[in-house]
JSON list of C-alpha atoms and ligand atoms in Angstrom, two decimals:
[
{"chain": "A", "resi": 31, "resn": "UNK", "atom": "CA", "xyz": [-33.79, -11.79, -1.52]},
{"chain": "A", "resi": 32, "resn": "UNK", "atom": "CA", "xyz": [-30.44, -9.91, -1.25]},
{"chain": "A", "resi": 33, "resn": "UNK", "atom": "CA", "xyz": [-26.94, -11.91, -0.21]},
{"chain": "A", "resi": 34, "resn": "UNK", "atom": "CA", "xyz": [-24.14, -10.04, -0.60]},
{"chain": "A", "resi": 35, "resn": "UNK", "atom": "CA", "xyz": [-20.75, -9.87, 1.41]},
{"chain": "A", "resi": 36, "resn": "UNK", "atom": "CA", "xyz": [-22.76, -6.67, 3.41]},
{"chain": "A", "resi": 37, "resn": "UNK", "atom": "CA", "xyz": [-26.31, -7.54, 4.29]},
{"chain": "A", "resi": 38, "resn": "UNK", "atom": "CA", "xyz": [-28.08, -10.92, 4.51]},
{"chain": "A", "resi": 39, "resn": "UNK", "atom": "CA", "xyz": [-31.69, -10.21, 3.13]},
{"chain": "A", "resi": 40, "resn": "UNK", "atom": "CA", "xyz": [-34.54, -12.80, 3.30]},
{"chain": "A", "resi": 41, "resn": "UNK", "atom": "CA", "xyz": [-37.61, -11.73, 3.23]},
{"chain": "A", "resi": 42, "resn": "UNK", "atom": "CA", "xyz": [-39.70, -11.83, 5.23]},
{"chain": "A", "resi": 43, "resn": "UNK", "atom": "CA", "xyz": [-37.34, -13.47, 7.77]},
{"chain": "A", "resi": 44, "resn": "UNK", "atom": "CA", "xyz": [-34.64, -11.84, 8.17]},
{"chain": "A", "resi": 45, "resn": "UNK", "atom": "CA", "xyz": [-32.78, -9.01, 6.92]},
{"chain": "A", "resi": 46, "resn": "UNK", "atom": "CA", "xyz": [-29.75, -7.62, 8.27]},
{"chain": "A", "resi": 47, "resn": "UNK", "atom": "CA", "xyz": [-25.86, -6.83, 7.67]},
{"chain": "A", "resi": 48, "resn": "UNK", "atom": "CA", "xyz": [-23.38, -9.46, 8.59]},
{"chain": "A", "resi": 49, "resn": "UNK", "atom": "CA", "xyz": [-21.99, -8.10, 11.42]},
{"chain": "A", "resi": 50, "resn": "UNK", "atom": "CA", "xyz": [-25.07, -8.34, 13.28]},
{"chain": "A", "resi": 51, "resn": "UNK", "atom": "CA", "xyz": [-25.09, -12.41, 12.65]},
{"chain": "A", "resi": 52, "resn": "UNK", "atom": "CA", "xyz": [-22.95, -14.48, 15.13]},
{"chain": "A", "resi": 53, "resn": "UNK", "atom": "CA", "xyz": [-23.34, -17.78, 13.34]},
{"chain": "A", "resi": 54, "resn": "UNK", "atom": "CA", "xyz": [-25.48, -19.62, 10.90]},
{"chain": "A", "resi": 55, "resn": "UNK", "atom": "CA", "xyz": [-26.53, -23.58, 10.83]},
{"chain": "A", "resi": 56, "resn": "UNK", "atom": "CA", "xyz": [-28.87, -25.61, 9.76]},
{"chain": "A", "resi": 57, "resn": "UNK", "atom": "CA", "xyz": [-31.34, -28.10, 11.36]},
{"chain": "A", "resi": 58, "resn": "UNK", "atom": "CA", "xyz": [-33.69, -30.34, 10.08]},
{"chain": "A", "resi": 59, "resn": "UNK", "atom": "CA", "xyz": [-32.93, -29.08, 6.44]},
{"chain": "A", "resi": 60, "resn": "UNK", "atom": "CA", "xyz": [-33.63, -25.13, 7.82]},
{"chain": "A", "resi": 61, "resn": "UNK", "atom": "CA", "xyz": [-31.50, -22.49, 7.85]},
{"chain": "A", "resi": 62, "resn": "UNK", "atom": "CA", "xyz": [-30.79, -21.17, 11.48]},
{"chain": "A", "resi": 63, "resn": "UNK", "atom": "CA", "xyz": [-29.41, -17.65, 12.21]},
{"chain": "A", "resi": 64, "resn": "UNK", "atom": "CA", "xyz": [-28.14, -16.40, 15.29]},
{"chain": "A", "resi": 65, "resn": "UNK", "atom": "CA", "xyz": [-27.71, -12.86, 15.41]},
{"chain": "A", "resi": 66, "resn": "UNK", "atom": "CA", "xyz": [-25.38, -10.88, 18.24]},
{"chain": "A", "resi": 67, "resn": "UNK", "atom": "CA", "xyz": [-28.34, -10.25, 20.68]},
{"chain": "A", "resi": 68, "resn": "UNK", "atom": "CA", "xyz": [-28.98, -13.68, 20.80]},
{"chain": "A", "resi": 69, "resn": "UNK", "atom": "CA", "xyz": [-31.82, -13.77, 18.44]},
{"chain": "A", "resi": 70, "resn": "UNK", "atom": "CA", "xyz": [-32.77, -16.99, 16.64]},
{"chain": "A", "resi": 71, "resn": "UNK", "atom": "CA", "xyz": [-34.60, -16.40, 13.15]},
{"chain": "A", "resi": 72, "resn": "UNK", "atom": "CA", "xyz": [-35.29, -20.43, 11.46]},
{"chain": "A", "resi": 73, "resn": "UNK", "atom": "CA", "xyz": [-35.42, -19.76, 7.62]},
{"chain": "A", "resi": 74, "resn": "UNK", "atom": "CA", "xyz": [-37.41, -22.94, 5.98]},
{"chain": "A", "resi": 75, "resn": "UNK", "atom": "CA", "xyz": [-37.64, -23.73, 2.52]},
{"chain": "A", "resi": 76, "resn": "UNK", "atom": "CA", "xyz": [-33.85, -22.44, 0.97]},
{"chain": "A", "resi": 77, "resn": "UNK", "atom": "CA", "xyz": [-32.89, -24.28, -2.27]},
{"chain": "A", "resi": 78, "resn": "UNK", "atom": "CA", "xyz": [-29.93, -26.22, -1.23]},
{"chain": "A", "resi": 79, "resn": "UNK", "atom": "CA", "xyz": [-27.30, -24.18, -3.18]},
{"chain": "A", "resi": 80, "resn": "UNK", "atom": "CA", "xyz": [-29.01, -21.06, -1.88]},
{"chain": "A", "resi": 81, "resn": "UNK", "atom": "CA", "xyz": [-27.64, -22.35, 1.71]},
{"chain": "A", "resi": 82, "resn": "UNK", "atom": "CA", "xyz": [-24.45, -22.98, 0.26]},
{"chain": "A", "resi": 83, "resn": "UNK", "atom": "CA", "xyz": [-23.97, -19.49, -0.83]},
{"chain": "A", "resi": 84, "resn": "UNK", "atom": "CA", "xyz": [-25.10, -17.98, 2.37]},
{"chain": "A", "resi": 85, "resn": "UNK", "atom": "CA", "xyz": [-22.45, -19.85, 4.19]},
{"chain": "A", "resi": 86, "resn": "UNK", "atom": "CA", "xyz": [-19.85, -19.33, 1.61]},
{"chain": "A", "resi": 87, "resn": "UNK", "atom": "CA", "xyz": [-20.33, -16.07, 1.97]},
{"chain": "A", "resi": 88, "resn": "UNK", "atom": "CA", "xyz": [-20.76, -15.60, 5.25]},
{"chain": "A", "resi": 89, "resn": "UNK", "atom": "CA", "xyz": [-17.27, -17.62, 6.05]},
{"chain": "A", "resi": 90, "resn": "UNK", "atom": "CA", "xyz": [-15.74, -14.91, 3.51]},
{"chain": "A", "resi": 91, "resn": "UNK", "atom": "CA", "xyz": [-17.40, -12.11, 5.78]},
{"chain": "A", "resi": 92, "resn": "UNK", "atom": "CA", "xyz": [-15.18, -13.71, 8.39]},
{"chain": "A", "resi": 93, "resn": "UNK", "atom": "CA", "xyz": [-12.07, -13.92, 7.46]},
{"chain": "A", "resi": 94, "resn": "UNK", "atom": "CA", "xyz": [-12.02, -10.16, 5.97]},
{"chain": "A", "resi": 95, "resn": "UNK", "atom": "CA", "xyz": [-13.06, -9.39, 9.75]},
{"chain": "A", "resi": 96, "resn": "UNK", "atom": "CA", "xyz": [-10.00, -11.46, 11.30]},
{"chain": "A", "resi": 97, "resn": "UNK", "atom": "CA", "xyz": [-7.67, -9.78, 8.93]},
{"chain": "A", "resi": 98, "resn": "UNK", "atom": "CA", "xyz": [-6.28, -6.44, 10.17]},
{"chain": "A", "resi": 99, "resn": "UNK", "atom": "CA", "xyz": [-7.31, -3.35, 8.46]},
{"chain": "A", "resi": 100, "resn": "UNK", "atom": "CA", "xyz": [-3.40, -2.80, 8.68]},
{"chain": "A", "resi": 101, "resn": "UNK", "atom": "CA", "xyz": [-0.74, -4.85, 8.31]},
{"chain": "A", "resi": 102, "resn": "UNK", "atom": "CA", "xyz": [2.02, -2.16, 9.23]},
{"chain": "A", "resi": 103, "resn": "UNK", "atom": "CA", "xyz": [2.11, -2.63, 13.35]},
{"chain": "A", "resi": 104, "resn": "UNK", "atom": "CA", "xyz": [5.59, -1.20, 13.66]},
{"chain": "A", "resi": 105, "resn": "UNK", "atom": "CA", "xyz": [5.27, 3.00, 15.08]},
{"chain": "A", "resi": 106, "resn": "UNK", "atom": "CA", "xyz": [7.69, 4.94, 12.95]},
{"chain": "A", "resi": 107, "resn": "UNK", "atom": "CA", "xyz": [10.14, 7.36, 15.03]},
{"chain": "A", "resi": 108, "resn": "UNK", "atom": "CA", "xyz": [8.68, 11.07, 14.83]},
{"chain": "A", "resi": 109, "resn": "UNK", "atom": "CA", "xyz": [10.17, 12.92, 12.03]},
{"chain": "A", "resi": 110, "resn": "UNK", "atom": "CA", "xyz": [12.38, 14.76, 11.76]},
{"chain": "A", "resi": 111, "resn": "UNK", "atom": "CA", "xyz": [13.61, 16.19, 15.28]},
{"chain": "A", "resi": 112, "resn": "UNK", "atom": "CA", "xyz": [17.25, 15.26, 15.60]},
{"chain": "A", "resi": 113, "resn": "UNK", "atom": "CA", "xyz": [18.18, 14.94, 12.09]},
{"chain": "A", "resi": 114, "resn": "UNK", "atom": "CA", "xyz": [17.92, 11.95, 10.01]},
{"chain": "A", "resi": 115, "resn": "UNK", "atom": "CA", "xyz": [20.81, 10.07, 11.72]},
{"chain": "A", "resi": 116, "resn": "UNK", "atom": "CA", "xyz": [18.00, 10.14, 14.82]},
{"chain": "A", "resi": 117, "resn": "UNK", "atom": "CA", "xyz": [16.01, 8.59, 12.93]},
{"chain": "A", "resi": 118, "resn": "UNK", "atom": "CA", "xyz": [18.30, 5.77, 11.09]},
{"chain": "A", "resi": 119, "resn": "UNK", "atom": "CA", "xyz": [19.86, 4.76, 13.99]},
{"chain": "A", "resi": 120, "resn": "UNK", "atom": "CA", "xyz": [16.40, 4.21, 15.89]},
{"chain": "A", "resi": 121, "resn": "UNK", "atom": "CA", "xyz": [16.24, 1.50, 13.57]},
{"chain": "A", "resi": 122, "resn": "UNK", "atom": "CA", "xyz": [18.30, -1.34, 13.05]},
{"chain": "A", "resi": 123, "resn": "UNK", "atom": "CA", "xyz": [18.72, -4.24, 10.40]},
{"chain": "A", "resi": 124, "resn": "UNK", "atom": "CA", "xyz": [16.69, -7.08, 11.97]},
{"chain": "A", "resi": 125, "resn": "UNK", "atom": "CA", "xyz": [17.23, -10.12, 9.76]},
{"chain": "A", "resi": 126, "resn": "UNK", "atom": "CA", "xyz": [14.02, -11.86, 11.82]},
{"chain": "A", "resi": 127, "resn": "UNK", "atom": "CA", "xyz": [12.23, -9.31, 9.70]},
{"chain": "A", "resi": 128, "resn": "UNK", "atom": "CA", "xyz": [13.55, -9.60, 6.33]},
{"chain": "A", "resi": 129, "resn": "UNK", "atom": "CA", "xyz": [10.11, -10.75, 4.97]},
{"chain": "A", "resi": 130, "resn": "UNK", "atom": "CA", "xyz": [8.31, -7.87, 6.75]},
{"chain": "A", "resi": 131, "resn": "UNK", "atom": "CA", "xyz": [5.51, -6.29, 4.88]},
{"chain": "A", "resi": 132, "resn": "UNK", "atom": "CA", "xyz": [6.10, -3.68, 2.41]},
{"chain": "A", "resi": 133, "resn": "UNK", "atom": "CA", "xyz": [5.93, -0.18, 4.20]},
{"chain": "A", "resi": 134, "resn": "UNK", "atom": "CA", "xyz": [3.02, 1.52, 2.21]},
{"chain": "A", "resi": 135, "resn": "UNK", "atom": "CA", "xyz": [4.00, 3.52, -0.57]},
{"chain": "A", "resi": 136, "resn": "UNK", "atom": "CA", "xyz": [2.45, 7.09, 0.72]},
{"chain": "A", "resi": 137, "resn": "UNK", "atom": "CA", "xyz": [4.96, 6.13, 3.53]},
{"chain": "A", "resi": 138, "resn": "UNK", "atom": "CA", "xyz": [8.29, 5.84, 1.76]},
{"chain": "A", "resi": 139, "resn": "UNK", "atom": "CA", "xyz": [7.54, 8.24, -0.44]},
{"chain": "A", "resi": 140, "resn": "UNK", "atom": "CA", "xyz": [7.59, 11.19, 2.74]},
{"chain": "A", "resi": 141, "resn": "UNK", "atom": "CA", "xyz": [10.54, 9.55, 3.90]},
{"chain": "A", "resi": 142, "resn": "UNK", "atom": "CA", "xyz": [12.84, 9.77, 0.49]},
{"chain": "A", "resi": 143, "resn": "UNK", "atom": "CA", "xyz": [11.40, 13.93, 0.67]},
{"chain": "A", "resi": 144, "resn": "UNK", "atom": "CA", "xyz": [12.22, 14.18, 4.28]},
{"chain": "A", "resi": 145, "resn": "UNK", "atom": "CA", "xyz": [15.26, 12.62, 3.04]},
{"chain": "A", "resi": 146, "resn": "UNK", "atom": "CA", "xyz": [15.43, 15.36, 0.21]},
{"chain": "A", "resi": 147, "resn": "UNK", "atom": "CA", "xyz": [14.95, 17.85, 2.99]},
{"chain": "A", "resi": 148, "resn": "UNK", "atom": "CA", "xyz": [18.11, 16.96, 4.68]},
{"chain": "A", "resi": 149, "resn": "UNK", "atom": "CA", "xyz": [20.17, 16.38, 1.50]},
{"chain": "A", "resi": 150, "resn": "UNK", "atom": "CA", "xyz": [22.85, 18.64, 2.75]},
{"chain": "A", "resi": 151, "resn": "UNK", "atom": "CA", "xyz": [23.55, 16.42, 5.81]},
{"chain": "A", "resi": 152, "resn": "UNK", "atom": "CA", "xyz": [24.18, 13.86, 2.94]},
{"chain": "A", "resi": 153, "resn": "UNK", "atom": "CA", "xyz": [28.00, 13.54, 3.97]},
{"chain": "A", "resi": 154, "resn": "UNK", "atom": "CA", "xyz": [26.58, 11.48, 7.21]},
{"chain": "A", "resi": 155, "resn": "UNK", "atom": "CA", "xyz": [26.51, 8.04, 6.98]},
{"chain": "A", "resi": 156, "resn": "UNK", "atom": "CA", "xyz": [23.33, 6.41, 4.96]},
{"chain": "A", "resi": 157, "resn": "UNK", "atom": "CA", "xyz": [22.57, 3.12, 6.42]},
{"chain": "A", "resi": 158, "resn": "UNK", "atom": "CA", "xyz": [23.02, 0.63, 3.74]},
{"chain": "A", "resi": 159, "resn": "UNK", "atom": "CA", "xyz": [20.28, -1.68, 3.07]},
{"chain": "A", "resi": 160, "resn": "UNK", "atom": "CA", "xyz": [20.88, -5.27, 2.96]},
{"chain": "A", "resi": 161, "resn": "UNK", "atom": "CA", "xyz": [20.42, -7.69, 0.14]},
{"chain": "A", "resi": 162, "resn": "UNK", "atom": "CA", "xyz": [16.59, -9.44, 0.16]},
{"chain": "A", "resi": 163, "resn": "UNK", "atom": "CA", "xyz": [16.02, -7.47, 3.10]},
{"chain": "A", "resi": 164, "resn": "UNK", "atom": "CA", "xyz": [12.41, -6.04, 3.86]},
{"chain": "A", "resi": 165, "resn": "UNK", "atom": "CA", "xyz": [13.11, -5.63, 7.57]},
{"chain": "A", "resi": 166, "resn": "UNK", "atom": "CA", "xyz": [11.90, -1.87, 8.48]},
{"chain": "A", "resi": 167, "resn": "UNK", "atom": "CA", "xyz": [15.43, -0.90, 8.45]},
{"chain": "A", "resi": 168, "resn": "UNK", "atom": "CA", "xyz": [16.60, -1.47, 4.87]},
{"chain": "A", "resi": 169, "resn": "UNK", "atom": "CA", "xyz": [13.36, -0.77, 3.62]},
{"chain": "A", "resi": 170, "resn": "UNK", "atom": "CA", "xyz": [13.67, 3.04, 5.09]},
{"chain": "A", "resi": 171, "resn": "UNK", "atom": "CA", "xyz": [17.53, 2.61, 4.33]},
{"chain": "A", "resi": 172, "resn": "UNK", "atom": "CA", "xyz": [16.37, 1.99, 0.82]},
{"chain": "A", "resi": 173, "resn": "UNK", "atom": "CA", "xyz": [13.33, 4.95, 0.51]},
{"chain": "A", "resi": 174, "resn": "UNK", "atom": "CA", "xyz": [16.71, 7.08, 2.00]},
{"chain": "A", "resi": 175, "resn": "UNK", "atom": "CA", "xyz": [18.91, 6.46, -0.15]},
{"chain": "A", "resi": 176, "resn": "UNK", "atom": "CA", "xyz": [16.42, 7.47, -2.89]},
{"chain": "A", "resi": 177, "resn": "UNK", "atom": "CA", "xyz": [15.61, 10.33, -1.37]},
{"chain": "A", "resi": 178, "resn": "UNK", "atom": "CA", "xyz": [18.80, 11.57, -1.15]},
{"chain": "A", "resi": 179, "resn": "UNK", "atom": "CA", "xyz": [19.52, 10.86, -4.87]},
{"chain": "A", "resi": 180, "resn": "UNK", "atom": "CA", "xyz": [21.89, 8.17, -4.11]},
{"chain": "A", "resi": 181, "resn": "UNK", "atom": "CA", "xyz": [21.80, 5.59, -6.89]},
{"chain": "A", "resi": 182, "resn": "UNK", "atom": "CA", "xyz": [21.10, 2.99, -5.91]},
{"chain": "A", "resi": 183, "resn": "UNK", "atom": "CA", "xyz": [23.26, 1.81, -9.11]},
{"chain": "A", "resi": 184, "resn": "UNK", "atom": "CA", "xyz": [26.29, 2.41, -8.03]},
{"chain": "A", "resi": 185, "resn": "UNK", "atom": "CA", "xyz": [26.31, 1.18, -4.41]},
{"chain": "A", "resi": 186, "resn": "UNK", "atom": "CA", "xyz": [28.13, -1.87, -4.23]},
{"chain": "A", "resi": 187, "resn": "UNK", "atom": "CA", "xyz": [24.85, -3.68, -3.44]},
{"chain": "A", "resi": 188, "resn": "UNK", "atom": "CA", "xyz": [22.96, -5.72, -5.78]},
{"chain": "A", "resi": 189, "resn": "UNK", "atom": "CA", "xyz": [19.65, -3.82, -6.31]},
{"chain": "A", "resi": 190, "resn": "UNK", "atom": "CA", "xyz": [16.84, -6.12, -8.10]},
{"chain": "A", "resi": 191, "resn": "UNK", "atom": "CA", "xyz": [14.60, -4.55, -10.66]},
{"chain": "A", "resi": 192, "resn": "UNK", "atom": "CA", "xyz": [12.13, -4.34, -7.72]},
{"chain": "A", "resi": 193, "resn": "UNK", "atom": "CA", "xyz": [13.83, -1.92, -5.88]},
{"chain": "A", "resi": 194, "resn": "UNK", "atom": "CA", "xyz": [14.28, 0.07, -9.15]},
{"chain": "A", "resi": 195, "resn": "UNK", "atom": "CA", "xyz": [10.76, 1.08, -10.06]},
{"chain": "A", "resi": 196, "resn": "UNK", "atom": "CA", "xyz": [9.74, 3.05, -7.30]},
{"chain": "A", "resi": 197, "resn": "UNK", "atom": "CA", "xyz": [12.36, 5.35, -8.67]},
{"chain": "A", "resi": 198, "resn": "UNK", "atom": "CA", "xyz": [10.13, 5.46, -11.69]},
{"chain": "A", "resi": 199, "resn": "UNK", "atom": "CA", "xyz": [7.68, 8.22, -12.89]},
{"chain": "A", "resi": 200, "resn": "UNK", "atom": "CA", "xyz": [4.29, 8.02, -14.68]},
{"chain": "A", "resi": 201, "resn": "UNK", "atom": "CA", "xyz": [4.91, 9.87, -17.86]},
{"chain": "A", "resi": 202, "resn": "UNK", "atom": "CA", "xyz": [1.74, 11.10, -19.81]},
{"chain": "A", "resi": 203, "resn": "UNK", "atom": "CA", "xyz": [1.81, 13.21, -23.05]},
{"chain": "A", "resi": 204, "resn": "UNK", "atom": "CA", "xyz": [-0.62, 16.10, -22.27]},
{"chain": "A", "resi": 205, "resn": "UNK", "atom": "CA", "xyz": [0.25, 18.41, -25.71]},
{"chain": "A", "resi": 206, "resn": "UNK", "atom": "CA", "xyz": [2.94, 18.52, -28.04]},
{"chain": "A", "resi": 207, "resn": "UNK", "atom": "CA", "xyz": [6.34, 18.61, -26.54]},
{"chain": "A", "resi": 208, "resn": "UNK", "atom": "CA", "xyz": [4.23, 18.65, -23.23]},
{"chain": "A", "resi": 209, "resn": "UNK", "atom": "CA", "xyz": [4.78, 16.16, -20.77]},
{"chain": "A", "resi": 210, "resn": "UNK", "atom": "CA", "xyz": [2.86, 15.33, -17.10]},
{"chain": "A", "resi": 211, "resn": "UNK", "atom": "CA", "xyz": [5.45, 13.66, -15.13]},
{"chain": "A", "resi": 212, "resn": "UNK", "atom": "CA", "xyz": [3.35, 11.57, -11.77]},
{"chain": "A", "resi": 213, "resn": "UNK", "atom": "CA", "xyz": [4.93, 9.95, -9.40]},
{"chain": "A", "resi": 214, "resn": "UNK", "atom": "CA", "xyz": [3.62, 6.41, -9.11]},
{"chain": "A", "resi": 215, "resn": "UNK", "atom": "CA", "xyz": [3.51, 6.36, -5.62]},
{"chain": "A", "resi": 216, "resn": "UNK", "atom": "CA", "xyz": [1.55, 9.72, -5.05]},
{"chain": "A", "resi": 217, "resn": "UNK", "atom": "CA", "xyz": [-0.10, 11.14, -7.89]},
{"chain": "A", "resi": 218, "resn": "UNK", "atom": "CA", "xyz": [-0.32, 14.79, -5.59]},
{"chain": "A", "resi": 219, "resn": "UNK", "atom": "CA", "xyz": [2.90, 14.75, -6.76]},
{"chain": "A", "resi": 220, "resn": "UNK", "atom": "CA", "xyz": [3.48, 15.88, -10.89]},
{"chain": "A", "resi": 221, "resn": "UNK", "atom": "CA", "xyz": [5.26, 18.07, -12.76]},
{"chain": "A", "resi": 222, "resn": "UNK", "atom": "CA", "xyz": [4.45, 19.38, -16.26]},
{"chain": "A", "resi": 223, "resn": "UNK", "atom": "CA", "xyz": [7.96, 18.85, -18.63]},
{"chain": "A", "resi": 224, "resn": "UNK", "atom": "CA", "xyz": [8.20, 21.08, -21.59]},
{"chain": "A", "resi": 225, "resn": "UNK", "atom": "CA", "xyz": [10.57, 19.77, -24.17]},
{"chain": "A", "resi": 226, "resn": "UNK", "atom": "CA", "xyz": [11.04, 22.66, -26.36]},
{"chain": "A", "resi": 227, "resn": "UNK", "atom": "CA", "xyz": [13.25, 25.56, -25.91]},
{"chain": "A", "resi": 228, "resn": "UNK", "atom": "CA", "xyz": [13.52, 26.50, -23.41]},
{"chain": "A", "resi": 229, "resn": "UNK", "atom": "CA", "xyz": [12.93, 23.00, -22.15]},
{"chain": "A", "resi": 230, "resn": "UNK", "atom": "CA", "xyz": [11.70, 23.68, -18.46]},
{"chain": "A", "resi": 231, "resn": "UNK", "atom": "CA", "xyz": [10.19, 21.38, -15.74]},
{"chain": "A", "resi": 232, "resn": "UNK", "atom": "CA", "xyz": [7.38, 22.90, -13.41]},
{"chain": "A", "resi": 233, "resn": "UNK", "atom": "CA", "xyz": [9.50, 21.71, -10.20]},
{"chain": "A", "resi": 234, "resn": "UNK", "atom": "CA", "xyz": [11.54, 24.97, -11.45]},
{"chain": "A", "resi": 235, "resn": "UNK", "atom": "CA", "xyz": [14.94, 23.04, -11.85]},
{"chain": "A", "resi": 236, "resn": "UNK", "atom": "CA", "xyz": [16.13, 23.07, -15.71]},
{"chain": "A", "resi": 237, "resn": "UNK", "atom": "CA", "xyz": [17.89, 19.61, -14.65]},
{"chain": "A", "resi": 238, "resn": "UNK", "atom": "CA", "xyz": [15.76, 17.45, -12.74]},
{"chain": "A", "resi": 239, "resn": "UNK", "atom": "CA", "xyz": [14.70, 13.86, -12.79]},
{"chain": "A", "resi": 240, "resn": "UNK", "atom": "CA", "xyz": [11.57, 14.73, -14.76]},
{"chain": "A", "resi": 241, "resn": "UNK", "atom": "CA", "xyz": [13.47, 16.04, -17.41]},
{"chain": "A", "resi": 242, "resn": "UNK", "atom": "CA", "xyz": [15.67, 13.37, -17.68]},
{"chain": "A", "resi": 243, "resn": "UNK", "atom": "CA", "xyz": [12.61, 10.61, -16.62]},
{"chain": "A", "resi": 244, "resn": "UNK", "atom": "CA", "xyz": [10.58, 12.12, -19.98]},
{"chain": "A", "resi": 245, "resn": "UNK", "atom": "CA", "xyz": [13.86, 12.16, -21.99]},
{"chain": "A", "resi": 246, "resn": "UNK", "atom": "CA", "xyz": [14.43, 8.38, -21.16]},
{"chain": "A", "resi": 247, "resn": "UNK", "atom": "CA", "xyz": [10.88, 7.46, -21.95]},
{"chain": "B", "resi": 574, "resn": "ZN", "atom": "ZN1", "xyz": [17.19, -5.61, 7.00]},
{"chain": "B", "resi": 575, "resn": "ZN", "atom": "ZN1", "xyz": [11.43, 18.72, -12.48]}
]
């Protein structure tokens, strides 16, 4: 016998993965699957907790079915055809939406490099992201402003620790004076710091954030 949150398994009556089973019961103290093609299998003689796990579990099967795979349902603009302003201004603070789900992380991360990407534009106006605001807007307002190496420090805006860390890197001492700088949010992305003349950061600028991220650690 085999119960797990994949396959119901009880031999010799029935063995099968969940998704095949419509609905369980019982009747007259038996167990009673029905199975999607209509099937009806009667399993006698289950200890009473037995039972209990079987529907436990299988009420756990569906609820992880019922909840969607993704909970991002807003389509992002394509990237980057008319410049980031294109882009900002297809989106607009939506206070309905300030407890929106956090975009995922792979997902802010390209926007603060496409951001990056267009640092010269940076004289154009950044949206500003508003306070306790998750809406899609000041969440990509926020990755933005990153991006573009704006602290968020010294905008007038109060900025909760929150918001802070995703500025942060993993730092991890490989050797001596040898540092592997990861960001947090995509680990493809490191850079090896070397604190000892000539101090030098693999992302080939001599006075980068990963420098200065290893330096504050
Ligand atoms: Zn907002
Ligand atoms: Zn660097």
């Amino acid at each position: 016998m085999k119960i797990n949150d994949k396959i119901l398994n009880i031999p010799p009556y029935i063995s099968t993965s969940w998704e095949n089973i419509t609905s369980l019961f019982t009747q007259n103290d038996q167990l009673v699957v029905i199975l999607k093609n209509g099937a009806k299998i009667d399993i006698p003689n289950l200890p009473g907790e037995v039972i209990e796990d079987i529907f436990k579990i299988h009420s756990k099967v569906l609820e992880d079915q019922s909840k969607p795979k993704t909970s991002i349902s807003f389509g992002l603009p394509s990237l980057p055809t008319g410049g980031l302003e294109s882009f900002t201004s297809a989106m607009q603070h939506n206070p309905e939406q300030k407890d929106a789900p956090d975009i995922p992380s792979d997902i802010i991360n390209k926007i603060a490099n496409i951001a990056k990407l267009f640092a010269e534009e940076a004289n154009m106006d950044i949206p500003k992201p508003e306070d306790n605001c998750n809406c899609m807007h000041c969440q990509v307002s926020r990755a933005l402003q990153i991006g573009m190496g704006i602290n968020p420090e010294n905008l007038d805006v109060e900025v909760d620790e929150k918001d802070l860390t995703f500025r942060d890197w993993d730092i991890l001492e490989e050797g001596a004076h040898l540092y592997r700088v990861t960001n947090p949010l995509d680990e493809k992305e490191h850079y090896s710091v070397f604190l000892k003349d000539p101090i030098g950061c693999t992302c080939g600028n001599k006075n980068c954030e990963h420098i200065k991220a290893v330096l504050n650690s």
